[in-house]
XYZ file of C-alpha atoms in Angstrom:
698
model
C -12.604 56.334 -52.043
C -13.747 52.891 -50.791
C -10.799 51.353 -52.572
C -8.354 53.667 -50.920
C -9.848 52.949 -47.496
C -9.794 49.231 -48.096
C -6.169 49.401 -49.290
C -5.268 51.443 -46.157
C -7.025 49.024 -43.941
C -5.257 46.144 -45.666
C -1.887 47.748 -45.236
C -2.627 48.577 -41.595
C -3.662 44.974 -40.964
C -0.469 43.545 -42.461
C 1.736 45.952 -40.622
C -0.081 45.784 -37.302
C -0.790 42.056 -37.096
C -0.632 40.966 -33.419
C 2.376 38.997 -32.207
C 0.095 36.242 -30.789
C -1.540 35.756 -34.192
C 1.886 35.742 -35.937
C 3.001 33.032 -33.557
C -0.033 30.955 -34.483
C 0.609 31.486 -38.176
C 4.314 30.740 -37.848
C 3.593 27.445 -36.086
C 1.888 26.093 -39.245
C 4.592 27.131 -41.760
C 7.359 25.045 -43.149
C 11.072 26.124 -42.805
C 11.425 27.317 -46.379
C 8.343 29.575 -46.072
C 9.674 30.914 -42.817
C 12.911 31.825 -44.503
C 11.061 33.812 -47.223
C 8.522 35.449 -44.960
C 11.192 37.422 -43.172
C 11.421 39.630 -46.293
C 7.874 40.928 -45.847
C 8.737 43.598 -43.310
C 11.396 44.562 -40.764
C 9.139 43.624 -37.892
C 8.525 40.096 -39.196
C 12.212 39.684 -39.818
C 13.012 40.581 -36.194
C 10.267 38.212 -34.970
C 11.742 35.371 -37.040
C 15.208 36.025 -35.619
C 13.857 36.309 -32.088
C 14.566 33.172 -30.054
C 11.654 33.900 -27.691
C 9.193 33.855 -30.562
C 10.552 30.507 -31.715
C 10.148 29.200 -28.195
C 6.440 30.139 -28.339
C 6.155 28.505 -31.758
C 7.764 25.349 -30.342
C 5.324 25.300 -27.401
C 2.360 25.859 -29.749
C 3.473 22.963 -32.016
C 4.524 20.636 -29.209
C 2.260 21.474 -26.313
C 2.848 18.229 -24.434
C 6.585 18.655 -24.238
C 7.847 19.249 -20.676
C 10.091 22.145 -19.773
C 12.970 19.627 -19.439
C 13.407 17.343 -22.430
C 16.170 15.791 -24.493
C 16.844 17.969 -27.517
C 17.224 16.584 -31.014
C 20.201 18.860 -31.671
C 22.537 20.486 -29.192
C 21.861 24.163 -29.741
C 20.542 27.221 -28.080
C 18.278 28.122 -30.971
C 14.715 27.019 -30.638
C 14.278 27.388 -34.352
C 16.940 24.753 -35.130
C 15.492 22.475 -32.569
C 11.994 22.823 -33.966
C 13.114 22.115 -37.505
C 15.241 19.146 -36.624
C 12.638 17.716 -34.221
C 9.882 17.944 -36.787
C 11.991 16.257 -39.392
C 12.920 13.327 -37.122
C 9.383 12.948 -35.718
C 7.946 12.970 -39.240
C 10.369 10.217 -40.264
C 9.779 8.160 -37.061
C 5.984 8.436 -37.058
C 4.951 8.758 -40.709
C 8.011 7.784 -42.725
C 7.967 4.844 -45.079
C 8.930 1.684 -43.227
C 11.862 -0.432 -44.452
C 12.611 -3.711 -42.665
C 15.398 -6.011 -43.769
C 15.899 -9.412 -42.069
C 19.004 -11.623 -42.331
C 20.568 -14.390 -40.377
C 24.062 -14.930 -39.001
C 23.471 -18.566 -38.054
C 26.014 -19.817 -40.616
C 28.876 -17.923 -38.876
C 27.655 -17.313 -35.349
C 25.462 -19.498 -33.235
C 24.100 -16.718 -31.034
C 25.749 -13.271 -30.763
C 26.686 -12.396 -27.152
C 27.489 -8.795 -27.971
C 26.606 -6.593 -30.925
C 28.081 -3.119 -31.632
C 26.770 -1.008 -34.528
C 28.302 1.977 -36.314
C 25.470 3.671 -38.228
C 27.762 6.269 -39.735
C 29.974 3.648 -41.451
C 27.099 1.219 -41.941
C 28.978 -1.658 -40.272
C 28.100 -4.068 -37.498
C 30.416 -6.075 -35.232
C 29.107 -9.194 -33.506
C 30.852 -11.556 -31.059
C 29.770 -15.046 -29.966
C 31.209 -15.900 -26.586
C 29.997 -19.525 -26.731
C 31.741 -20.544 -29.911
C 34.412 -17.809 -29.966
C 33.390 -16.273 -33.333
C 33.895 -12.681 -34.384
C 31.973 -11.229 -37.368
C 31.636 -7.871 -39.119
C 29.246 -7.118 -41.973
C 27.034 -4.488 -43.564
C 24.469 -3.297 -40.996
C 21.518 -3.015 -43.364
C 21.848 -6.174 -45.522
C 24.281 -8.510 -43.735
C 26.565 -8.634 -46.772
C 30.300 -8.248 -46.894
C 30.803 -10.644 -44.026
C 34.273 -11.004 -42.541
C 34.513 -13.857 -40.040
C 37.369 -14.739 -37.658
C 37.898 -17.038 -34.650
C 38.544 -15.463 -31.255
C 37.853 -18.065 -28.601
C 37.625 -17.389 -24.924
C 40.595 -18.735 -22.941
C 39.918 -21.713 -20.644
C 38.984 -20.722 -17.133
C 37.637 -17.266 -18.082
C 35.656 -15.608 -15.311
C 34.932 -12.267 -16.908
C 35.263 -10.582 -20.324
C 34.400 -7.223 -21.894
C 33.989 -6.254 -25.518
C 34.431 -2.711 -26.972
C 34.410 -1.249 -30.429
C 38.057 -2.034 -31.080
C 39.325 -4.164 -28.177
C 38.390 -7.179 -26.112
C 39.764 -8.310 -22.765
C 39.483 -11.604 -20.737
C 40.275 -12.383 -17.157
C 40.808 -15.907 -15.770
C 40.534 -17.485 -12.322
C 44.265 -17.637 -11.882
C 44.763 -13.904 -12.418
C 45.991 -14.021 -15.987
C 44.705 -11.506 -18.522
C 44.322 -11.833 -22.284
C 43.451 -9.242 -24.810
C 42.736 -8.841 -28.517
C 42.372 -5.917 -30.911
C 39.093 -6.586 -32.788
C 38.936 -4.148 -35.712
C 41.533 -1.695 -36.976
C 41.251 0.254 -40.245
C 38.169 -1.876 -41.235
C 40.227 -5.145 -40.890
C 39.484 -7.843 -38.289
C 42.590 -8.437 -36.086
C 41.295 -11.352 -34.010
C 43.944 -13.257 -32.077
C 44.429 -13.361 -28.322
C 47.724 -12.345 -26.756
C 48.739 -12.747 -23.097
C 49.025 -9.577 -21.052
C 50.777 -11.266 -18.080
C 53.526 -8.823 -17.355
C 55.376 -9.686 -14.136
C 54.773 -6.379 -12.274
C 51.192 -6.235 -13.578
C 49.880 -9.714 -12.900
C 46.859 -10.235 -10.669
C 47.332 -12.423 -7.592
C 43.793 -13.723 -7.419
C 40.613 -14.450 -9.369
C 39.538 -11.686 -11.716
C 35.953 -10.621 -11.102
C 35.399 -7.629 -13.353
C 36.673 -6.089 -16.598
C 35.889 -3.062 -18.725
C 36.976 -1.625 -22.073
C 37.103 2.114 -22.438
C 34.420 3.653 -24.704
C 35.194 5.275 -27.967
C 38.184 4.699 -30.268
C 41.281 2.786 -29.478
C 43.545 5.030 -27.305
C 47.034 5.901 -28.172
C 49.960 3.947 -26.871
C 50.792 4.811 -23.252
C 47.122 5.445 -22.256
C 44.831 2.950 -20.538
C 42.401 1.184 -22.877
C 41.057 -1.545 -20.549
C 40.769 -2.299 -16.881
C 40.436 -5.495 -14.824
C 39.589 -6.026 -11.121
C 40.089 -9.046 -8.861
C 38.603 -10.477 -5.780
C 41.050 -8.638 -3.513
C 39.944 -5.232 -4.716
C 42.929 -4.551 -6.962
C 42.360 -2.765 -10.282
C 44.926 -2.826 -13.111
C 45.007 -0.481 -16.088
C 46.190 -1.991 -19.423
C 47.614 -0.522 -22.567
C 45.430 -1.966 -25.294
C 48.148 -1.604 -27.964
C 51.123 -3.086 -26.194
C 49.517 -5.174 -23.410
C 51.561 -3.394 -20.706
C 50.153 -2.760 -17.270
C 50.193 1.036 -16.739
C 48.832 1.344 -13.238
C 47.778 -0.714 -10.219
C 45.089 0.577 -7.805
C 44.382 -1.233 -4.466
C 40.774 -0.356 -3.482
C 40.555 -3.283 -1.107
C 43.176 -1.794 1.279
C 42.118 1.816 1.393
C 41.562 1.606 5.132
C 45.151 0.533 5.596
C 48.494 1.675 4.410
C 48.995 -1.524 2.363
C 46.397 -3.892 0.858
C 45.724 -7.085 2.769
C 47.939 -9.976 1.844
C 45.855 -12.867 0.460
C 47.153 -16.147 -0.878
C 47.284 -16.283 -4.641
C 44.247 -17.735 -6.313
C 46.433 -20.073 -8.273
C 47.070 -22.279 -5.239
C 43.341 -22.452 -4.335
C 40.909 -24.957 -5.884
C 39.048 -23.389 -8.758
C 35.653 -23.843 -7.141
C 36.623 -22.908 -3.535
C 37.426 -19.174 -3.637
C 36.622 -17.429 -0.344
C 34.245 -14.489 -0.611
C 35.711 -11.100 -0.100
C 34.062 -7.776 0.745
C 36.660 -6.038 -1.332
C 35.992 -7.804 -4.605
C 35.524 -5.583 -7.638
C 32.205 -6.528 -9.226
C 31.688 -3.734 -11.789
C 33.975 -1.372 -13.758
C 33.211 1.351 -16.265
C 35.370 4.072 -17.808
C 34.968 6.763 -20.508
C 38.578 6.480 -21.582
C 39.177 10.206 -21.058
C 39.027 11.095 -17.399
C 37.051 8.863 -15.073
C 36.952 5.266 -13.890
C 33.966 4.011 -11.803
C 34.306 0.949 -9.628
C 31.680 -0.965 -7.564
C 32.904 -3.330 -4.847
C 31.095 -6.241 -3.253
C 30.875 -4.209 0.014
C 28.553 -1.759 -1.851
C 31.045 1.068 -2.001
C 31.125 3.047 -5.254
C 34.523 4.672 -6.089
C 35.510 7.319 -8.574
C 39.139 7.186 -9.767
C 40.690 10.082 -11.637
C 44.065 11.159 -12.915
C 44.622 7.982 -14.994
C 44.524 9.432 -18.464
C 46.425 12.686 -18.066
C 49.974 11.203 -18.208
C 51.133 10.438 -21.697
C 54.817 9.693 -20.977
C 55.947 6.551 -19.157
C 55.997 8.195 -15.758
C 54.412 7.003 -12.552
C 50.654 7.694 -12.274
C 49.176 8.856 -8.988
C 45.387 8.133 -9.219
C 43.001 10.169 -7.127
C 40.384 7.942 -5.494
C 37.175 9.121 -3.910
C 34.195 7.289 -2.462
C 30.929 8.604 -3.921
C 28.304 6.307 -2.442
C 27.196 3.090 -0.845
C 24.695 0.819 -2.586
C 22.601 -1.402 -0.354
C 19.803 -3.732 -1.404
C 18.150 -6.865 0.053
C 19.805 -10.089 -1.010
C 23.300 -8.664 -1.486
C 26.136 -10.183 0.524
C 29.900 -10.163 0.570
C 29.943 -12.997 -1.963
C 30.624 -11.551 -5.433
C 28.212 -14.037 -6.979
C 25.307 -12.263 -5.272
C 26.074 -9.106 -7.301
C 25.476 -10.715 -10.641
C 22.133 -8.840 -11.097
C 23.641 -5.458 -10.218
C 24.438 -3.151 -13.120
C 26.037 0.323 -13.398
C 25.471 2.950 -16.040
C 27.773 6.016 -15.925
C 26.689 9.481 -17.059
C 30.005 11.175 -17.602
C 28.537 14.303 -19.091
C 26.366 14.937 -16.016
C 28.924 13.334 -13.690
C 26.556 10.698 -12.248
C 26.640 6.951 -11.989
C 23.415 4.809 -11.857
C 23.514 1.596 -9.878
C 20.467 -0.656 -9.947
C 19.222 -4.149 -9.495
C 15.711 -5.662 -9.431
C 14.884 -4.010 -6.018
C 16.630 -0.600 -6.087
C 17.540 2.161 -8.508
C 19.924 4.809 -7.206
C 21.888 7.618 -8.756
C 25.193 8.793 -7.144
C 26.750 12.106 -8.225
C 30.503 12.260 -8.680
C 30.894 15.325 -6.562
C 28.161 15.595 -3.901
C 26.697 13.994 -0.817
C 23.101 13.187 -1.618
C 21.963 10.522 -4.056
C 18.673 10.152 -5.965
C 16.397 7.126 -5.624
C 13.621 5.974 -7.945
C 10.531 5.268 -5.857
C 9.011 1.873 -6.610
C 5.609 0.675 -5.525
C 5.557 -2.360 -3.201
C 5.953 -5.554 -5.275
C 7.448 -3.814 -8.280
C 10.772 -5.099 -9.543
C 13.140 -3.722 -12.171
C 13.705 -6.046 -15.114
C 16.176 -3.981 -17.222
C 17.173 -0.375 -17.933
C 18.925 1.535 -20.730
C 20.376 5.025 -21.167
C 19.843 7.143 -24.288
C 21.555 5.812 -27.390
C 24.416 7.736 -28.857
C 27.157 9.747 -27.181
C 24.845 11.923 -25.058
C 26.217 10.450 -21.799
C 29.798 11.321 -22.894
C 29.221 14.986 -23.658
C 29.499 17.553 -20.918
C 26.185 18.960 -19.803
C 25.181 22.436 -20.861
C 22.152 23.790 -19.084
C 21.833 26.705 -21.499
C 20.889 24.610 -24.532
C 17.345 23.861 -25.582
C 15.526 21.551 -23.061
C 18.064 21.937 -20.247
C 20.208 19.040 -21.496
C 18.858 16.126 -19.386
C 19.786 12.492 -19.821
C 16.874 10.099 -20.096
C 16.808 6.486 -19.020
C 14.152 3.868 -19.670
C 13.437 1.606 -16.701
C 11.431 -1.497 -17.457
C 9.537 -3.171 -14.657
C 8.969 -6.888 -14.529
C 5.208 -6.259 -15.001
C 5.964 -4.625 -18.387
C 5.508 -1.014 -17.430
C 8.186 1.329 -18.849
C 9.236 4.405 -16.903
C 11.167 7.328 -18.436
C 13.376 9.078 -15.863
C 15.917 11.878 -15.905
C 19.026 10.721 -14.156
C 20.339 14.276 -14.015
C 17.452 15.611 -12.028
C 18.473 17.310 -8.787
C 16.010 15.550 -6.623
C 16.093 13.023 -3.733
C 13.256 11.030 -5.288
C 13.228 10.590 -9.081
C 9.772 11.136 -10.575
C 9.105 9.498 -13.979
C 8.641 11.879 -16.833
C 6.393 9.415 -18.693
C 4.798 6.022 -18.099
C 4.394 3.634 -21.012
C 2.212 0.550 -20.954
C 2.802 -1.366 -24.224
C -0.168 -2.584 -26.144
C 1.211 -6.048 -26.604
C 1.083 -6.588 -22.845
C -2.629 -7.203 -23.004
C -2.275 -10.113 -25.408
C 0.751 -11.357 -23.400
C -1.193 -11.537 -20.179
C -4.197 -13.084 -21.924
C -1.928 -15.789 -23.386
C 0.001 -16.455 -20.205
C -2.985 -16.301 -17.827
C -1.426 -15.573 -14.513
C 1.760 -13.578 -15.180
C 4.947 -15.564 -14.492
C 7.268 -13.356 -12.293
C 10.312 -15.201 -13.609
C 9.546 -14.486 -17.308
C 9.325 -10.757 -18.077
C 7.348 -9.970 -21.259
C 9.828 -7.182 -22.257
C 13.304 -8.427 -23.046
C 14.960 -5.344 -24.567
C 14.509 -1.572 -24.612
C 16.260 1.392 -26.261
C 15.436 5.061 -26.432
C 16.494 8.364 -27.947
C 15.255 11.859 -27.076
C 12.254 11.269 -29.354
C 11.162 7.638 -29.333
C 11.347 4.490 -27.200
C 11.490 1.051 -28.892
C 10.378 -1.895 -26.726
C 11.152 -5.555 -27.680
C 9.110 -8.492 -26.490
C 9.718 -12.077 -25.782
C 7.821 -13.221 -28.904
C 10.165 -11.203 -31.248
C 7.800 -8.247 -31.827
C 8.791 -4.619 -31.191
C 6.785 -1.405 -30.744
C 7.713 2.289 -30.722
C 6.374 4.971 -28.381
C 6.906 8.675 -27.922
C 9.491 9.475 -25.260
C 7.753 12.665 -24.049
C 4.075 11.706 -24.068
C 4.295 7.948 -23.916
C 1.852 7.590 -26.800
C 1.956 4.678 -29.186
C 3.629 5.553 -32.486
C 3.815 2.412 -34.703
C 4.744 -1.255 -34.758
C 8.376 -1.738 -35.670
C 8.379 -5.476 -36.243
C 6.073 -8.463 -35.901
C 9.102 -10.771 -35.397
C 10.883 -13.050 -37.871
C 9.104 -15.243 -40.280
C 8.455 -18.964 -39.591
C 11.115 -19.865 -42.132
C 13.696 -17.619 -40.447
C 12.766 -19.088 -37.050
C 13.298 -22.598 -38.420
C 16.653 -21.659 -39.844
C 17.682 -20.113 -36.545
C 16.320 -23.053 -34.558
C 18.262 -25.479 -36.644
C 21.491 -24.237 -35.135
C 20.137 -24.533 -31.651
C 17.711 -26.882 -29.900
C 14.351 -25.222 -30.624
C 13.591 -26.466 -34.141
C 10.971 -24.620 -36.139
C 9.136 -23.440 -33.054
C 12.235 -21.952 -31.386
C 11.528 -18.801 -29.351
C 13.466 -15.811 -30.573
C 13.050 -12.961 -28.177
C 14.428 -9.496 -28.882
C 17.729 -9.479 -26.946
C 19.277 -6.191 -28.122
C 17.950 -2.930 -29.649
C 20.277 -0.347 -31.072
C 19.016 3.067 -32.316
C 20.621 5.797 -34.304
C 19.949 9.150 -32.670
C 20.790 11.150 -35.783
C 18.325 9.329 -38.134
C 15.259 7.164 -37.991
C 17.052 3.856 -38.105
C 17.808 1.002 -35.768
C 18.664 -2.674 -35.257
C 16.931 -5.611 -33.589
C 18.796 -8.701 -32.493
C 16.819 -11.900 -32.116
C 19.532 -14.476 -31.512
C 21.239 -15.144 -34.835
C 18.476 -13.202 -36.663
C 19.146 -9.489 -37.295
C 16.418 -7.054 -38.323
C 17.459 -3.624 -39.647
C 14.650 -1.073 -39.734
C 14.556 2.439 -41.156
C 11.735 4.981 -41.453
C 11.592 7.777 -44.011
C 12.414 8.232 -47.660
C 15.406 5.861 -47.641
C 14.758 4.761 -51.246
C 15.127 8.350 -52.426
C 18.400 8.611 -50.634
C 19.507 5.345 -52.205
C 18.543 6.710 -55.625
C 20.571 9.902 -55.012
C 23.442 7.803 -53.691
C 23.290 5.624 -56.811
C 23.323 8.738 -58.965
C 26.421 9.970 -57.191
C 28.020 6.594 -57.547
C 27.248 6.588 -61.301
C 28.656 10.086 -61.647
C 31.817 9.118 -59.842
C 32.019 6.054 -62.022
C 31.916 8.192 -65.145
C 34.529 10.478 -63.723
C 36.760 7.545 -63.031
C 36.371 6.224 -66.578
C 37.155 9.603 -68.017
C 40.251 9.836 -65.823
C 41.295 6.377 -66.960
C 41.034 7.361 -70.624
C 43.048 10.498 -70.058
C 45.681 8.587 -68.176
C 45.842 6.047 -71.059
C 46.321 8.856 -73.621
C 49.043 10.483 -71.508
C 50.854 7.136 -71.211
C 50.740 6.549 -74.896
C 52.055 10.059 -75.578
C 54.958 9.415 -73.232
C 55.671 6.078 -74.991
C 55.597 7.853 -78.351
C 58.038 10.519 -77.165
C 60.395 7.872 -75.770
C 60.334 5.963 -79.105
C 61.052 9.215 -81.017
C 64.072 9.904 -78.777
C 65.373 6.358 -79.272
C 65.034 6.597 -83.035
C 66.814 9.933 -82.996
C 69.748 8.459 -81.146
C 69.912 5.569 -83.659
C 69.927 8.003 -86.584
C 72.828 9.859 -84.997
C 74.821 6.626 -84.563
C 74.289 5.557 -88.188
C 75.113 9.016 -89.498
C 78.310 9.036 -87.509
C 79.266 5.637 -88.860
C 78.604 6.662 -92.466
C 80.697 9.791 -92.087
C 77.767 12.210 -92.260
C 78.033 15.463 -90.323
C 81.704 14.856 -89.574
C 84.525 17.430 -89.312
C 87.573 17.676 -91.619
C 89.887 16.073 -89.101
C 87.606 13.023 -88.717
C 87.321 12.724 -92.520
C 91.159 12.846 -92.871
C 91.573 10.083 -90.292
C 89.015 7.927 -92.040
C 90.751 8.493 -95.438
C 94.162 7.557 -94.031
C 92.723 4.446 -92.462
C 91.030 3.414 -95.709
C 94.261 4.096 -97.772
C 96.298 1.920 -95.349
C 93.724 -0.786 -95.627
C 93.803 -0.731 -99.495
C 97.556 -0.730 -99.538
C 97.693 -3.713 -97.287
C 95.243 -5.623 -99.437
C 97.235 -4.840 -102.624
C 100.433 -6.111 -101.047
C 98.627 -9.290 -100.080
C 97.443 -9.880 -103.645
C 100.898 -9.309 -105.204
C 102.467 -11.815 -102.886
C 102.584 -15.238 -104.584
C 101.583 -18.266 -102.551
C 104.817 -20.190 -103.443
C 107.153 -17.288 -102.624
C 109.114 -16.863 -99.463
C 106.950 -15.134 -96.783
C 108.555 -13.978 -93.584
C 106.689 -14.385 -90.278
C 106.253 -10.599 -90.030
C 104.534 -10.584 -93.391
C 102.277 -13.427 -92.360
C 101.207 -11.570 -89.233
C 100.480 -8.475 -91.267
C 98.402 -10.520 -93.748
C 96.386 -12.079 -90.953
C 95.827 -8.607 -89.425
C 94.616 -7.281 -92.749
C 92.258 -10.230 -93.184
C 90.855 -9.645 -89.740
C 90.316 -6.010 -90.519
C 88.527 -6.795 -93.772
C 86.300 -9.340 -91.973
C 85.388 -6.747 -89.418
C 84.566 -4.267 -92.120
C 82.263 -6.758 -93.839
C 80.513 -7.438 -90.513
C 80.079 -3.719 -89.915
C 78.593 -3.245 -93.371
C 76.147 -6.055 -92.682
C 75.185 -4.445 -89.389
C 74.685 -1.097 -91.137
C 72.385 -2.758 -93.638
C 70.428 -4.402 -90.901
C 70.080 -1.102 -88.981
C 68.870 0.638 -92.110
C 66.252 -2.061 -92.556
C 65.158 -1.713 -88.942
C 64.891 1.994 -89.352
C 62.601 1.619 -92.297
C 60.367 -0.792 -90.312
C 60.378 1.602 -87.248
C 59.353 4.550 -89.481
C 56.506 2.469 -90.841
C 55.307 1.566 -87.324
C 55.754 5.192 -86.171
C 53.584 6.444 -89.016
C 50.873 3.826 -88.088
C 51.027 4.767 -84.341
C 50.808 8.457 -85.145
C 47.734 7.775 -87.214
C 46.185 5.695 -84.414
C 47.051 8.348 -81.809
C 45.386 11.140 -83.875
C 42.251 9.026 -84.203
C 42.168 8.333 -80.416
C 42.545 12.057 -79.622
C 39.819 12.943 -82.054
C 37.484 10.377 -80.486
C 38.150 11.735 -77.032
C 37.364 15.223 -78.215
C 34.106 14.018 -79.748
C 33.180 12.308 -76.402
C 33.801 15.500 -74.441
C 31.806 17.602 -76.863
C 34.654 19.756 -78.184
C 34.198 20.987 -81.760
C 36.491 19.104 -84.223
C 38.850 20.838 -86.669
C 37.403 21.616 -90.041
C 38.628 19.788 -93.136
C 40.535 17.076 -91.265
C 41.091 13.728 -92.952
C 40.720 12.025 -89.590
C 37.158 13.366 -89.330
C 36.315 11.818 -92.706
C 37.686 8.432 -91.558
C 35.725 8.622 -88.296
C 32.487 9.530 -90.079
C 32.976 6.726 -92.505
């Protein structure tokens, strides 16, 4: 009776387990167990498929996550987000660390721009000082392809993209070059000075569209000059596709200014209409910032594929003002723009002001800074998050995070898509290395910021320091995760300093950080020294990759053997057909397999030949021989000589046939042995009682 009651209580407890307790239990289970636990009962299956339950599980496992956060995967399912987020966080925080360091000093003095493609495992680096272009393996630096792509003389601005590079000069001329196409470097400048598309003044800004190289007939790059004129260029043909005059929007026609070519190179008058910054997604929008502070959005540039006239739609979306900015374009050197095309915002900032302008709206958002605080640098999330249209229904609300580094070393994480007049930081990070930095420096130098590079994903923030070290922090909580790198070794510093002027003690600050938002990997640039880091079980992946490579290699070898056997069989069949044709010719010459009419003609010809020879023998040498008889004798002699040659040819053909038959028998024997060996390699059972098997076994 007690057993029955206990069994009943046990069954009642399993069936009636509270939902709150189930949520706590589910929060500690792995994905595979959660898949199997849905088979226990119908109620548990419904709970596992319920998105609300998974939201509670997510909150229980990540209690410090804010309601608005950047998701690890773009989905509406909290379960998929939880699984993917746990995998990436486990790799970032607890995964095995792999750090590979290599130097590019032999080919590049100091890279000015680095682009990484983690999917392909390739890296593209450009040195603007020496004009070198390089591509290599991102993890090891091997497979280097180097080319020269020097900057033209008098260059005032340039921009580098994944597949294209554009230069602008003081006299208004434009040069471009396709960098990489189908994994092949295509360095080599070409002039883009078409007569209707030439600038009339100094070029002050340039931009290459993001993404892949656009098709012919679509803009792939833009340039802007000191008069406020913007030109759109076809990256494939070098043709000017459109001209936009932002400097004369207040008038019917742009103001007429003397060409810059007639002015001295160092005496260019300042203009409030100068284009100082350009940025484009290559799909729909072009953002332009003028020296007057006006921010313009230009549309309808990419919708026309045929060679028809484009009518761009221009709209002013904001006015950026900050102390120290004037009409002189040189005062805008420290102003940067970062466009969020998915959320339709553009961020404009310098050391004193950080402002977000929406594409379609009246109010802008400003980041409140304490008195005395200055912005050192800022960076948007890595990856293509800024290019994908925002979906508020996905997990986390689909924000776009941006790391803002202050000159004091404090890192602020802000959401540039927040609908607020004043942006409030989601997290504040104070790196641990700042304490040692301030102790070593004594009084902090306002001109030398301790943090020189920053990059972030939706999960982690990597901060690079002036001494070459790098640390990683959690994006949501701001907690310290782990040390990424302690900087290059002394030997690597000496090798890098040998190319410059620093010697063995040359300072190598972290200048660029690139992160892969789909895996726990990244890249640190310290001048010519590159450090590739990866967290997780990368060696296991390499082992599986090596196993797949070996398997493919065996398959290729097997295919090569099969192709060789097929080739030999075709050669054998061709030789058989050739011998058959020779047999037919010899048989026809010998009179074999001939009809009665053919045999009669051959007999008559032979009789005539014998009769002619007998007449020649009966004729005495001293007798009278007429000319006709002499001609007949000569004809008979020629006929006999031809017959003797034909008989010799027949004998030679017969000998060749015997030799060919001997070779044929030997090749057939070799072919049977090769087929037998291939069958034994593939595991097929051999035929019983075959003489070839005995030879192989012997």
